[in-house]
Structure formats: structure tokens, C-alpha cells
Short mmCIF file of C-alpha atoms and ligand atoms in Angstrom, two decimals:
data_model
loop_
_atom_site.label_atom_id
_atom_site.label_comp_id
_atom_site.label_asym_id
_atom_site.label_seq_id
_atom_site.Cartn_x
_atom_site.Cartn_y
_atom_site.Cartn_z
CA UNK A 1 132.28 -25.73 135.73
CA UNK A 2 135.75 -24.21 135.47
CA UNK A 3 137.28 -23.30 132.13
CA UNK A 4 138.25 -26.41 130.15
CA UNK A 5 141.93 -25.41 130.36
CA UNK A 6 141.85 -26.17 134.09
CA UNK A 7 140.70 -29.76 133.51
CA UNK A 8 143.18 -30.28 130.66
CA UNK A 9 146.00 -29.01 132.88
CA UNK A 10 144.95 -31.30 135.74
CA UNK A 11 144.86 -34.38 133.48
CA UNK A 12 148.25 -33.44 132.05
CA UNK A 13 149.45 -33.12 135.64
CA UNK A 14 148.71 -36.83 136.06
CA UNK A 15 150.53 -37.67 132.82
CA UNK A 16 153.58 -35.93 134.21
CA UNK A 17 153.63 -38.28 137.18
CA UNK A 18 152.68 -41.69 135.77
CA UNK A 19 154.52 -43.44 132.95
CA UNK A 20 152.17 -45.92 131.41
CA UNK A 21 148.85 -47.71 131.60
CA UNK A 22 145.20 -46.73 131.75
CA UNK A 23 143.67 -44.62 134.52
CA UNK A 24 139.99 -45.17 135.24
CA UNK A 25 137.92 -42.60 137.14
CA UNK A 26 134.45 -44.02 137.63
CA UNK A 27 132.02 -41.20 138.30
CA UNK A 28 129.16 -41.95 140.63
CA UNK A 29 125.81 -43.42 139.70
CA UNK A 30 122.43 -42.50 141.12
CA UNK A 31 122.03 -44.34 144.41
CA UNK A 32 118.63 -45.54 145.62
CA UNK A 33 117.34 -44.56 149.04
CA UNK A 34 114.25 -46.68 149.77
CA UNK A 35 113.09 -47.95 146.37
CA UNK A 36 114.89 -47.93 143.02
CA UNK A 37 113.46 -44.72 141.60
CA UNK A 38 113.84 -42.67 144.78
CA UNK A 39 117.50 -41.68 144.88
CA UNK A 40 119.65 -39.90 147.45
CA UNK A 41 120.76 -36.42 146.44
CA UNK A 42 123.29 -37.09 143.67
CA UNK A 43 126.89 -36.37 144.63
CA UNK A 44 129.50 -36.80 141.93
CA UNK A 45 132.80 -38.44 142.86
CA UNK A 46 135.32 -35.76 143.81
CA UNK A 47 138.17 -37.21 141.73
CA UNK A 48 135.94 -37.39 138.67
CA UNK A 49 134.89 -33.79 139.34
CA UNK A 50 138.51 -32.72 139.70
CA UNK A 51 139.73 -34.23 136.44
CA UNK A 52 136.57 -34.34 134.30
CA UNK A 53 134.32 -31.68 135.87
CA UNK A 54 130.97 -33.10 134.74
CA UNK A 55 128.38 -33.17 137.50
CA UNK A 56 126.36 -35.96 135.94
CA UNK A 57 125.57 -39.53 137.01
CA UNK A 58 126.77 -42.57 135.07
CA UNK A 59 129.96 -41.32 133.39
CA UNK A 60 133.43 -42.87 133.51
CA UNK A 61 136.59 -40.93 132.72
CA UNK A 62 139.56 -42.73 131.22
CA UNK A 63 143.09 -41.46 130.65
CA UNK A 64 145.13 -43.67 128.36
CA UNK A 65 148.72 -42.75 129.22
CA UNK A 66 150.23 -44.75 126.36
CA UNK A 67 147.92 -43.48 123.62
CA UNK A 68 147.85 -39.92 125.01
CA UNK A 69 144.05 -40.03 124.90
CA UNK A 70 141.30 -38.92 127.30
CA UNK A 71 137.84 -40.51 127.03
CA UNK A 72 134.47 -40.17 128.67
CA UNK A 73 132.21 -43.21 128.59
CA UNK A 74 128.53 -42.50 129.11
CA UNK A 75 125.11 -42.89 127.51
CA UNK A 76 123.12 -40.18 125.80
CA UNK A 77 119.56 -39.77 127.01
CA UNK A 78 116.82 -41.75 125.25
CA UNK A 79 113.16 -40.76 124.79
CA UNK A 80 112.13 -42.17 128.20
CA UNK A 81 114.76 -39.97 129.88
CA UNK A 82 113.62 -36.95 127.86
CA UNK A 83 109.99 -37.52 128.87
CA UNK A 84 110.79 -37.77 132.58
CA UNK A 85 113.84 -35.54 132.95
CA UNK A 86 113.97 -33.31 129.91
CA UNK A 87 116.44 -33.06 127.05
CA UNK A 88 120.16 -33.06 127.95
CA UNK A 89 123.26 -32.06 125.98
CA UNK A 90 124.94 -35.06 124.38
CA UNK A 91 127.78 -36.79 126.21
CA UNK A 92 130.02 -35.63 123.37
CA UNK A 93 129.09 -31.94 123.85
CA UNK A 94 129.48 -32.20 127.60
CA UNK A 95 132.87 -33.88 127.20
CA UNK A 96 134.05 -31.15 124.82
CA UNK A 97 133.25 -28.53 127.45
CA UNK A 98 135.95 -30.07 129.67
CA UNK A 99 138.43 -30.54 126.83
CA UNK A 100 137.74 -34.24 126.13
CA UNK A 101 137.27 -35.06 122.45
CA UNK A 102 136.64 -38.80 122.66
CA UNK A 103 133.43 -40.34 123.95
CA UNK A 104 131.74 -43.72 123.72
CA UNK A 105 128.65 -45.48 125.15
CA UNK A 106 129.13 -46.99 128.58
CA UNK A 107 128.95 -50.61 127.33
CA UNK A 108 132.06 -49.96 125.21
CA UNK A 109 134.11 -49.57 128.38
CA UNK A 110 133.88 -53.31 129.07
CA UNK A 111 135.15 -54.12 125.58
CA UNK A 112 138.02 -51.63 125.94
CA UNK A 113 139.09 -52.79 129.40
CA UNK A 114 138.88 -56.51 128.70
CA UNK A 115 141.03 -56.04 125.61
CA UNK A 116 143.52 -54.00 127.63
CA UNK A 117 143.67 -56.68 130.33
CA UNK A 118 144.23 -59.39 127.70
CA UNK A 119 147.26 -57.39 126.55
CA UNK A 120 148.44 -57.16 130.19
CA UNK A 121 148.23 -53.39 130.17
CA UNK A 122 148.46 -51.67 133.55
CA UNK A 123 145.12 -50.41 134.88
CA UNK A 124 145.28 -47.72 137.57
CA UNK A 125 142.29 -47.40 139.89
CA UNK A 126 141.67 -45.54 143.15
CA UNK A 127 140.20 -46.97 146.37
CA UNK A 128 136.40 -47.37 146.40
CA UNK A 129 133.80 -46.15 148.85
CA UNK A 130 130.55 -47.16 147.12
CA UNK A 131 129.43 -50.75 146.66
CA UNK A 132 127.71 -50.09 143.33
CA UNK A 133 130.98 -48.80 141.85
CA UNK A 134 132.74 -51.99 142.96
CA UNK A 135 130.07 -54.09 141.27
CA UNK A 136 130.25 -51.95 138.14
CA UNK A 137 134.06 -52.16 137.91
CA UNK A 138 133.90 -55.85 138.64
CA UNK A 139 131.54 -56.33 135.69
CA UNK A 140 133.50 -54.22 133.21
CA UNK A 141 136.87 -55.72 134.10
CA UNK A 142 135.77 -59.31 134.82
CA UNK A 143 137.70 -59.09 138.11
CA UNK A 144 136.30 -60.01 141.51
CA UNK A 145 136.11 -57.31 144.21
CA UNK A 146 139.12 -58.93 145.90
CA UNK A 147 141.09 -58.81 142.66
CA UNK A 148 140.06 -55.17 142.15
CA UNK A 149 141.34 -54.37 145.63
CA UNK A 150 144.77 -55.58 144.51
CA UNK A 151 144.61 -53.32 141.44
CA UNK A 152 144.38 -50.15 143.53
CA UNK A 153 147.29 -48.04 142.34
CA UNK A 154 149.46 -46.36 144.98
CA UNK A 155 151.28 -44.31 142.29
CA UNK A 156 147.89 -42.99 141.13
CA UNK A 157 146.81 -42.21 144.72
CA UNK A 158 150.02 -40.25 145.28
CA UNK A 159 149.76 -38.44 141.95
CA UNK A 160 146.17 -37.35 142.62
CA UNK A 161 147.07 -36.14 146.13
CA UNK A 162 150.04 -34.26 144.67
CA UNK A 163 147.64 -32.27 142.52
CA UNK A 164 144.56 -31.89 144.71
CA UNK A 165 146.54 -30.74 147.80
CA UNK A 166 147.55 -27.46 146.16
CA UNK A 167 144.53 -25.26 145.58
CA UNK A 168 144.46 -22.86 142.66
CA UNK A 169 142.98 -19.35 142.82
CA UNK A 170 139.79 -20.63 141.16
CA UNK A 171 139.37 -23.25 143.90
CA UNK A 172 139.93 -20.71 146.69
CA UNK A 173 137.15 -18.61 145.16
CA UNK A 174 134.81 -21.59 145.39
CA UNK A 175 135.79 -22.23 149.01
CA UNK A 176 135.21 -18.55 149.77
CA UNK A 177 131.71 -18.89 148.37
CA UNK A 178 131.11 -22.01 150.49
CA UNK A 179 132.35 -19.96 153.46
CA UNK A 180 129.92 -17.20 152.64
CA UNK A 181 127.09 -19.72 152.92
CA UNK A 182 128.60 -21.00 156.19
CA UNK A 183 128.60 -17.42 157.50
CA UNK A 184 124.88 -17.20 156.86
CA UNK A 185 124.24 -20.65 158.39
CA UNK A 186 126.13 -19.89 161.60
CA UNK A 187 124.91 -16.34 162.12
CA UNK A 188 121.34 -17.59 161.56
CA UNK A 189 121.83 -20.18 164.31
CA UNK A 190 123.18 -17.48 166.61
CA UNK A 191 120.14 -15.30 166.00
CA UNK A 192 117.56 -18.10 166.30
CA UNK A 193 118.93 -20.08 169.26
CA UNK A 194 117.10 -19.61 172.54
CA UNK A 195 115.59 -21.78 175.26
CA UNK A 196 112.62 -23.78 174.03
CA UNK A 197 113.73 -24.14 170.41
CA UNK A 198 114.23 -27.73 169.20
CA UNK A 199 117.63 -28.52 167.67
CA UNK A 200 116.04 -29.75 164.44
CA UNK A 201 114.40 -26.37 163.83
CA UNK A 202 117.88 -24.87 163.64
CA UNK A 203 119.49 -27.79 161.83
CA UNK A 204 116.71 -27.81 159.21
CA UNK A 205 116.90 -24.07 158.72
CA UNK A 206 120.62 -24.08 158.02
CA UNK A 207 120.38 -27.13 155.75
CA UNK A 208 117.85 -25.07 153.81
CA UNK A 209 120.28 -22.15 153.57
CA UNK A 210 122.97 -24.50 152.23
CA UNK A 211 120.55 -25.92 149.65
CA UNK A 212 119.19 -22.51 148.66
CA UNK A 213 122.57 -20.94 147.99
CA UNK A 214 124.84 -23.81 147.03
CA UNK A 215 124.87 -27.55 146.64
CA UNK A 216 123.58 -28.30 150.13
CA UNK A 217 125.56 -29.26 153.19
CA UNK A 218 129.13 -30.55 152.91
CA UNK A 219 128.55 -33.18 155.67
CA UNK A 220 125.66 -34.04 158.00
CA UNK A 221 125.02 -31.09 160.32
CA UNK A 222 126.27 -31.46 163.88
CA UNK A 223 124.08 -29.20 166.01
CA UNK A 224 123.62 -30.23 169.59
CA UNK A 225 123.44 -29.22 173.21
CA UNK A 226 125.46 -32.39 173.83
CA UNK A 227 128.65 -31.13 172.23
CA UNK A 228 130.68 -33.58 174.31
CA UNK A 229 129.72 -36.16 171.66
CA UNK A 230 132.02 -35.20 168.80
CA UNK A 231 129.87 -36.17 165.83
CA UNK A 232 126.39 -35.86 167.30
CA UNK A 233 123.77 -36.02 164.56
CA UNK A 234 120.73 -36.25 166.84
CA UNK A 235 118.62 -33.12 166.58
CA UNK A 236 115.71 -33.88 168.89
CA UNK A 237 116.69 -32.00 172.06
CA UNK A 238 114.98 -28.88 173.32
CA UNK A 239 117.49 -26.08 173.91
CA UNK A 240 117.74 -25.53 177.64
CA UNK A 241 118.74 -22.52 179.69
CA UNK A 242 122.28 -22.95 180.97
CA UNK A 243 123.46 -25.32 178.19
CA UNK A 244 125.84 -24.51 175.38
CA UNK A 245 125.25 -25.65 171.83
CA UNK A 246 127.86 -26.80 169.34
CA UNK A 247 127.16 -26.23 165.63
CA UNK A 248 129.62 -27.88 163.27
CA UNK A 249 128.30 -27.29 159.78
CA UNK A 250 129.35 -26.26 156.31
CA UNK A 251 128.07 -26.02 152.77
CA UNK A 252 129.17 -26.97 149.28
CA UNK A 253 129.64 -24.33 146.60
CA UNK A 254 127.93 -24.94 143.27
CA UNK A 255 131.10 -26.69 142.09
CA UNK A 256 131.15 -28.81 145.27
CA UNK A 257 133.95 -27.15 147.25
CA UNK A 258 133.38 -27.35 150.99
CA UNK A 259 133.34 -25.14 154.04
CA UNK A 260 133.54 -26.57 157.57
CA UNK A 261 132.95 -24.27 160.53
CA UNK A 262 132.27 -24.89 164.20
CA UNK A 263 130.94 -22.40 166.70
CA UNK A 264 129.79 -22.94 170.28
CA UNK A 265 127.21 -20.62 171.81
CA UNK A 266 125.36 -20.32 175.14
CA UNK A 267 121.70 -21.20 174.62
CA UNK A 268 120.44 -18.18 176.56
CA UNK A 269 122.72 -15.69 174.85
CA UNK A 270 125.17 -15.14 177.72
CA UNK A 271 128.07 -17.35 178.79
CA UNK A 272 128.15 -17.98 182.53
CA UNK A 273 131.52 -17.65 184.25
CA UNK A 274 132.39 -21.36 184.07
CA UNK A 275 131.49 -21.55 180.38
CA UNK A 276 133.45 -18.38 179.68
CA UNK A 277 136.54 -19.78 181.46
CA UNK A 278 136.61 -22.91 179.30
CA UNK A 279 135.53 -21.07 176.15
CA UNK A 280 138.41 -18.60 176.40
CA UNK A 281 140.86 -21.52 176.62
CA UNK A 282 139.57 -23.12 173.41
CA UNK A 283 139.43 -19.73 171.69
CA UNK A 284 143.05 -19.06 172.60
CA UNK A 285 144.08 -22.45 171.18
CA UNK A 286 142.22 -21.65 167.95
CA UNK A 287 143.53 -18.11 167.48
CA UNK A 288 147.10 -18.78 168.62
CA UNK A 289 147.38 -21.86 166.39
CA UNK A 290 146.17 -19.84 163.41
CA UNK A 291 148.64 -17.07 164.26
CA UNK A 292 151.51 -19.55 164.50
CA UNK A 293 150.67 -21.56 161.38
CA UNK A 294 152.95 -21.00 158.41
CA UNK A 295 154.41 -22.98 155.53
CA UNK A 296 157.16 -25.34 156.61
CA UNK A 297 155.64 -25.99 160.04
CA UNK A 298 154.18 -29.42 160.64
CA UNK A 299 150.53 -29.57 161.55
CA UNK A 300 151.60 -32.11 164.17
CA UNK A 301 153.49 -29.31 165.94
CA UNK A 302 150.51 -27.03 165.57
CA UNK A 303 148.34 -29.73 167.17
CA UNK A 304 150.83 -30.04 170.04
CA UNK A 305 150.94 -26.28 170.47
CA UNK A 306 147.15 -26.02 170.68
CA UNK A 307 147.17 -28.96 173.11
CA UNK A 308 149.67 -27.21 175.38
CA UNK A 309 147.61 -24.00 175.35
CA UNK A 310 144.52 -25.95 176.37
CA UNK A 311 146.36 -27.98 179.02
CA UNK A 312 147.83 -24.80 180.51
CA UNK A 313 144.38 -23.20 180.56
CA UNK A 314 142.91 -26.27 182.23
CA UNK A 315 145.69 -26.10 184.82
CA UNK A 316 144.80 -22.47 185.54
CA UNK A 317 141.20 -23.43 186.27
CA UNK A 318 142.39 -26.35 188.40
CA UNK A 319 141.35 -29.28 186.20
CA UNK A 320 144.89 -30.28 185.24
CA UNK A 321 148.10 -30.11 187.24
CA UNK A 322 151.80 -30.95 187.12
CA UNK A 323 154.24 -30.51 184.26
CA UNK A 324 152.06 -29.48 181.32
CA UNK A 325 154.62 -30.23 178.60
CA UNK A 326 154.77 -33.76 179.92
CA UNK A 327 151.00 -33.99 180.27
CA UNK A 328 150.70 -33.19 176.58
CA UNK A 329 153.52 -35.36 175.30
CA UNK A 330 152.31 -38.36 177.32
CA UNK A 331 148.72 -37.88 176.08
CA UNK A 332 146.88 -36.79 179.26
CA UNK A 333 145.27 -33.85 177.43
CA UNK A 334 143.35 -36.35 175.28
CA UNK A 335 140.85 -36.80 178.13
CA UNK A 336 139.58 -33.33 177.19
CA UNK A 337 140.74 -33.13 173.55
CA UNK A 338 140.41 -36.63 172.06
CA UNK A 339 140.75 -35.66 168.39
CA UNK A 340 143.14 -34.00 165.99
CA UNK A 341 143.50 -30.27 165.36
CA UNK A 342 142.32 -30.50 161.77
CA UNK A 343 142.24 -31.90 158.28
CA UNK A 344 142.66 -30.86 154.65
CA UNK A 345 139.59 -29.37 152.99
CA UNK A 346 138.63 -28.96 149.34
CA UNK A 347 136.24 -30.91 147.13
CA UNK A 348 135.74 -33.19 150.12
CA UNK A 349 135.22 -31.72 153.53
CA UNK A 350 137.89 -34.17 154.76
CA UNK A 351 139.75 -33.69 151.53
CA UNK A 352 140.82 -36.86 149.70
CA UNK A 353 140.18 -38.98 152.78
CA UNK A 354 138.81 -41.72 150.54
CA UNK A 355 142.29 -42.11 149.06
CA UNK A 356 143.73 -42.98 152.47
CA UNK A 357 144.25 -40.59 155.36
CA UNK A 358 147.90 -41.51 155.76
CA UNK A 359 148.72 -40.67 152.15
CA UNK A 360 147.05 -37.27 152.54
CA UNK A 361 148.22 -36.20 155.98
CA UNK A 362 151.47 -38.10 156.58
CA UNK A 363 154.68 -38.83 154.70
CA UNK A 364 158.20 -40.18 155.20
CA UNK A 365 158.98 -37.32 157.59
CA UNK A 366 155.91 -37.49 159.82
CA UNK A 367 154.41 -40.79 160.95
CA UNK A 368 151.07 -41.36 162.64
CA UNK A 369 151.19 -41.57 166.41
CA UNK A 370 149.58 -44.54 168.17
CA UNK A 371 148.73 -42.43 171.20
CA UNK A 372 145.00 -41.96 172.01
CA UNK A 373 144.04 -38.49 170.77
CA UNK A 374 147.07 -37.80 168.56
CA UNK A 375 146.25 -40.97 166.62
CA UNK A 376 143.14 -39.20 165.27
CA UNK A 377 145.11 -36.31 163.79
CA UNK A 378 144.21 -36.42 160.08
CA UNK A 379 146.79 -33.89 158.86
CA UNK A 380 150.24 -34.00 160.46
CA UNK A 381 152.77 -33.23 157.74
CA UNK A 382 154.35 -29.90 156.91
CA UNK A 383 151.98 -27.16 155.75
CA UNK A 384 152.68 -25.99 152.22
CA UNK A 385 151.51 -23.01 150.15
CA UNK A 386 148.23 -23.96 148.50
CA UNK A 387 146.94 -26.18 151.32
CA UNK A 388 143.53 -25.46 152.81
CA UNK A 389 143.04 -27.01 156.24
CA UNK A 390 140.91 -26.67 159.35
CA UNK A 391 141.94 -25.55 162.83
CA UNK A 392 139.44 -27.03 165.26
CA UNK A 393 140.54 -27.36 168.88
CA UNK A 394 137.98 -28.42 171.46
CA UNK A 395 137.52 -29.21 175.13
CA UNK A 396 134.95 -31.85 176.00
CA UNK A 397 133.74 -33.36 179.25
CA UNK A 398 132.76 -36.90 178.28
CA UNK A 399 131.32 -38.53 181.43
CA UNK A 400 131.95 -42.16 180.36
CA UNK A 401 135.57 -41.44 179.42
CA UNK A 402 136.21 -39.46 182.62
CA UNK A 403 134.75 -42.34 184.69
CA UNK A 404 136.89 -44.90 182.92
CA UNK A 405 140.11 -42.94 183.32
CA UNK A 406 139.28 -42.10 186.94
CA UNK A 407 138.75 -45.81 187.76
CA UNK A 408 142.05 -46.66 186.08
CA UNK A 409 143.70 -43.73 187.91
CA UNK A 410 145.02 -42.84 184.49
CA UNK A 411 147.34 -39.82 184.46
CA UNK A 412 146.25 -39.00 188.04
CA UNK A 413 149.39 -36.87 188.37
CA UNK A 414 148.07 -34.56 185.63
CA UNK A 415 144.27 -34.67 186.06
CA UNK A 416 142.37 -33.34 189.03
CA UNK A 417 139.54 -35.90 189.01
CA UNK A 418 137.93 -34.49 192.19
CA UNK A 419 137.24 -31.17 190.50
CA UNK A 420 135.83 -32.86 187.40
CA UNK A 421 132.66 -33.95 189.23
CA UNK A 422 131.32 -30.44 188.80
CA UNK A 423 131.82 -30.63 184.99
CA UNK A 424 129.94 -33.85 184.21
CA UNK A 425 127.00 -31.82 182.85
CA UNK A 426 129.13 -29.22 181.05
CA UNK A 427 129.05 -30.59 177.49
CA UNK A 428 131.76 -29.56 175.04
CA UNK A 429 133.21 -26.64 173.15
CA UNK A 430 134.77 -26.68 169.67
CA UNK A 431 135.80 -23.68 167.57
CA UNK A 432 136.76 -24.33 163.94
CA UNK A 433 137.99 -22.14 161.10
CA UNK A 434 139.23 -22.91 157.59
CA UNK A 435 142.68 -21.67 156.70
CA UNK A 436 144.55 -21.14 153.42
CA UNK A 437 148.34 -21.47 153.42
CA UNK A 438 150.03 -18.73 151.37
CA UNK A 439 153.70 -18.30 150.42
CA UNK A 440 154.76 -16.81 153.78
CA UNK A 441 151.80 -17.02 156.11
CA UNK A 442 148.21 -18.17 156.36
CA UNK A 443 144.80 -16.57 155.97
CA UNK A 444 141.47 -17.46 157.54
CA UNK A 445 139.09 -17.92 154.62
CA UNK A 446 135.83 -16.01 154.40
CA UNK A 447 133.89 -13.32 156.17
CA UNK A 448 134.59 -13.56 159.92
CA UNK A 449 131.88 -15.41 161.83
CA UNK A 450 131.36 -14.16 165.43
CA UNK A 451 133.84 -15.99 167.63
CA UNK A 452 134.80 -13.99 170.73
CA UNK A 453 132.55 -14.06 173.78
CA UNK A 454 131.60 -10.45 173.10
CA UNK A 455 130.87 -11.00 169.40
CA UNK A 456 128.69 -14.02 170.13
CA UNK A 457 126.76 -12.34 172.94
CA UNK A 458 126.24 -9.26 170.80
CA UNK A 459 124.76 -11.10 167.82
CA UNK A 460 122.65 -13.37 170.03
CA UNK A 461 121.12 -10.38 171.79
CA UNK A 462 120.78 -8.07 168.79
N1 LIG B 501 133.34 -31.05 160.66
C1 LIG B 501 133.40 -32.40 160.99
C2 LIG B 501 134.77 -32.92 161.03
O1 LIG B 501 135.70 -32.23 160.69
O2 LIG B 501 134.96 -34.07 161.35
MN1 MN B 502 136.38 -30.18 160.46
#
């Protein structure tokens, strides 16, 4: 946990932005996997963690803006809990450690909220992502899930994003630690990968590293020789000579800050010429975008810049043709790069995405494009000091998409479909780093993970 002053300052930061009412931050409850007493790994809600810091199931944080009071509702352990799980500090002692003086048993929340609703007080809640929290809030407020939906507070969403977007030095330290774990995960993959190994041997090993050093993985590991499928979670393939393998994986620090790194390696330790040609294009998009990124620049422009670099590279190898600026602005590059350049990162790997992607990544200046490819860009607005975001260009050869576009003769003036036949078995390449925006420039976070062709071949053959 951070020092209590951090949590007090964050809660006061909300007070500075909202006038009146009651803010409720329901923490998460244990969630059952296959029978009631067999839960998934507990993951506290990130907003609760941000404002109340306690990594414990079954607590609810309340900020009463009118009374100037912070509360934590939760139940102390009883003898059954002590027998099965051991003694725990009281809710009151835990609350004090994050600067909250007032606590009450969980059943008191219903009494408090129903009284507040009778008096027509404003209740601010955030969007939900877990069914059990909806049922819980429905019970303690007496409102149906549909009514709760209408109570979601846009001013609260905006106020939370206003705070969580700007990372403090203590948060960067946590992300650096998560990056340190990611370094070990990715370099381990590079050393272990070779023909004959099954993907799950690697995926399981790096999940173990994340669990041994931090709070486990920050999202389900993507580790696959079929990197053309963007979020491939199948780990049953045998690594084959001549294939490349994409590993998109990160860890959580002990305080739940994320890392999110992607590397693509040749299974047999050496890129062949065709792989090297495409790899160098993606690498250039990644490194040039990082070099160009700075506060005041929109991430939409960074995405377009990376797209142009990749389209130019694809033209050089004969897969694209024509006016490349036009090919990018009209969306032809999305055949090869059908996703956005990156997203915010922090307590969530896609930071604050549960609050609404458009609130996080867009604003009055930058609106979401409807164009295939660009439409998936999660962060488009201007970069600002304090932001942490990912830069993750990729080139993919997705047979079904290529076939569909070819049949439709889509963008035939920009895409050399005849030459694509030879790439149907190529797979995909993605290279991702995590970047911190400083006052004048940006910095790649963490110990560098092998990324150039030479660095990757060296570690794989060491
Ligand atoms: N690392 C997975 C993603 O950014 O979607
Ligand atoms: Mn990512």
C-alpha cells in the first residue's frame, strides 16, 4: 500500500471536482469459479484500489461530499473466518491505514443509502463490469439494474479519469517493477523457445514468473505461433521450424500496476529473409513512433504516422502500391494493421477502460473514427505529461480478411493481392513497449527487452 497521504490526496482530488452528493466505490467480492467455495484469484476493483487502497474482498468505500466524510463499509472476520483463513486486522485498523476514520458493518450501507435516497440526495456511481456488484448495489439501494444504469454519474467518470490519467512518481515505480517482471517473462520465452516445445509450456512458465514476483499476469497471456489472430489465447500448438511466435504478456506489481509488452521471435532462433523484411518494418514503426511521441501531440497522429511507416515499408516489399498517404487516410493499411497503436496503462492494463473508452481516450478535440482499423484506436487524444501508454504497431496476414477484401476488390489500387498469396502462412508480428510521457519528451519504461533482429537472435542462441 502507498502512504495514507496519497489516498487522502486522491479522495480530496475528487472533492475538488464534484460539488455534492455521495460517491460509492464498491470494491469487489470473491467470485466463484466452479462451486461457491472455489473462487477465482481475487482482483480488487481498480477504482477502489486507487482511492481506498485496501486489497481485500467485500469492502465498499463511500465519500460523502456534503458531510466531508469518508467511510469504509465492511465486516470484521468472525471465528469461522479465523479458523479457515486466520486472524485479520479489523476493518477499522485497515481503514485507518489509508486515512479513513469512519467504518461500519456492510449491512449498515443499505440503511445509509436508503435514507439518502429518501432525502433525494445525489448518488454517484461508476459503470459496472461484474454481475454480483450489480446485484449487491441493487439490494442496498432498492433500485433495479436498469435504474442503477441511469444513476451512472458522468461527472464522477470524468473526475476519476482526470486523476488516474496522470501518474505520480510512486505509480511509475510500481509500473517499473511490473516491467521488470515482464523483462524476465519475455527473456525467458526467448531462451526457451525452440521447435518441438508446446506453447503452453512457455505460457505456463511465464505465468509462474508473474505469480512468483508480483500479483500474477495483468491479462491472459497471448503466446502463439498464430500471431495473425490478435488476441489468441490458445496455447496448444507445437512450435514449428519456420514459424514466428508472438508473445503479448505482462504482469501486475504487488500494488496491481500493469506492464504490457509484446515481442515476436522466430521459433528456430533466426529470422529468414522474408520474416526479417516484415519485422524491420514493424520495428521501425515502433521505434519511430516512440521517438516522435511528445506531450501535445495527439496519439491519433502517432497512430497515423506508424501506419504510414508500415504502409511505405509494405510498398517497398511490393505488397502495397500507389499513393501511401492516401492508402493510410482511406484505411487500406487496416488490412495489415487492423487495430490501434495503443492504450493507456496503469492499474488496469487497458487503463480505466471500464469507465468508457471514449471518456479515457477521446475528448471534444478528437473524436473516434468510424473507419475499420482506426475505429479500434483506444487512445487518440493529446498526450500529456503523466500519461503512461503503449506503442504497439503490428503487421498481420489474416487469410480470411485478405480473401474477403480480395473478393470485394477492396482498395485494389493500394494492395497487391497477387503477391499476398505467398504470405497466407506468414502469421503476424507485433512489437509493444510501454511509454511514460514527461514534461518535454517520453521515456520507454523499464529495462530494455531484446527487440532488434540482432538482439533477439543473440539471446535466442546464447
Ligand atoms: N496486450 C493486449 C492488448 O493491449 O490488447
Ligand atoms: Mn497493449
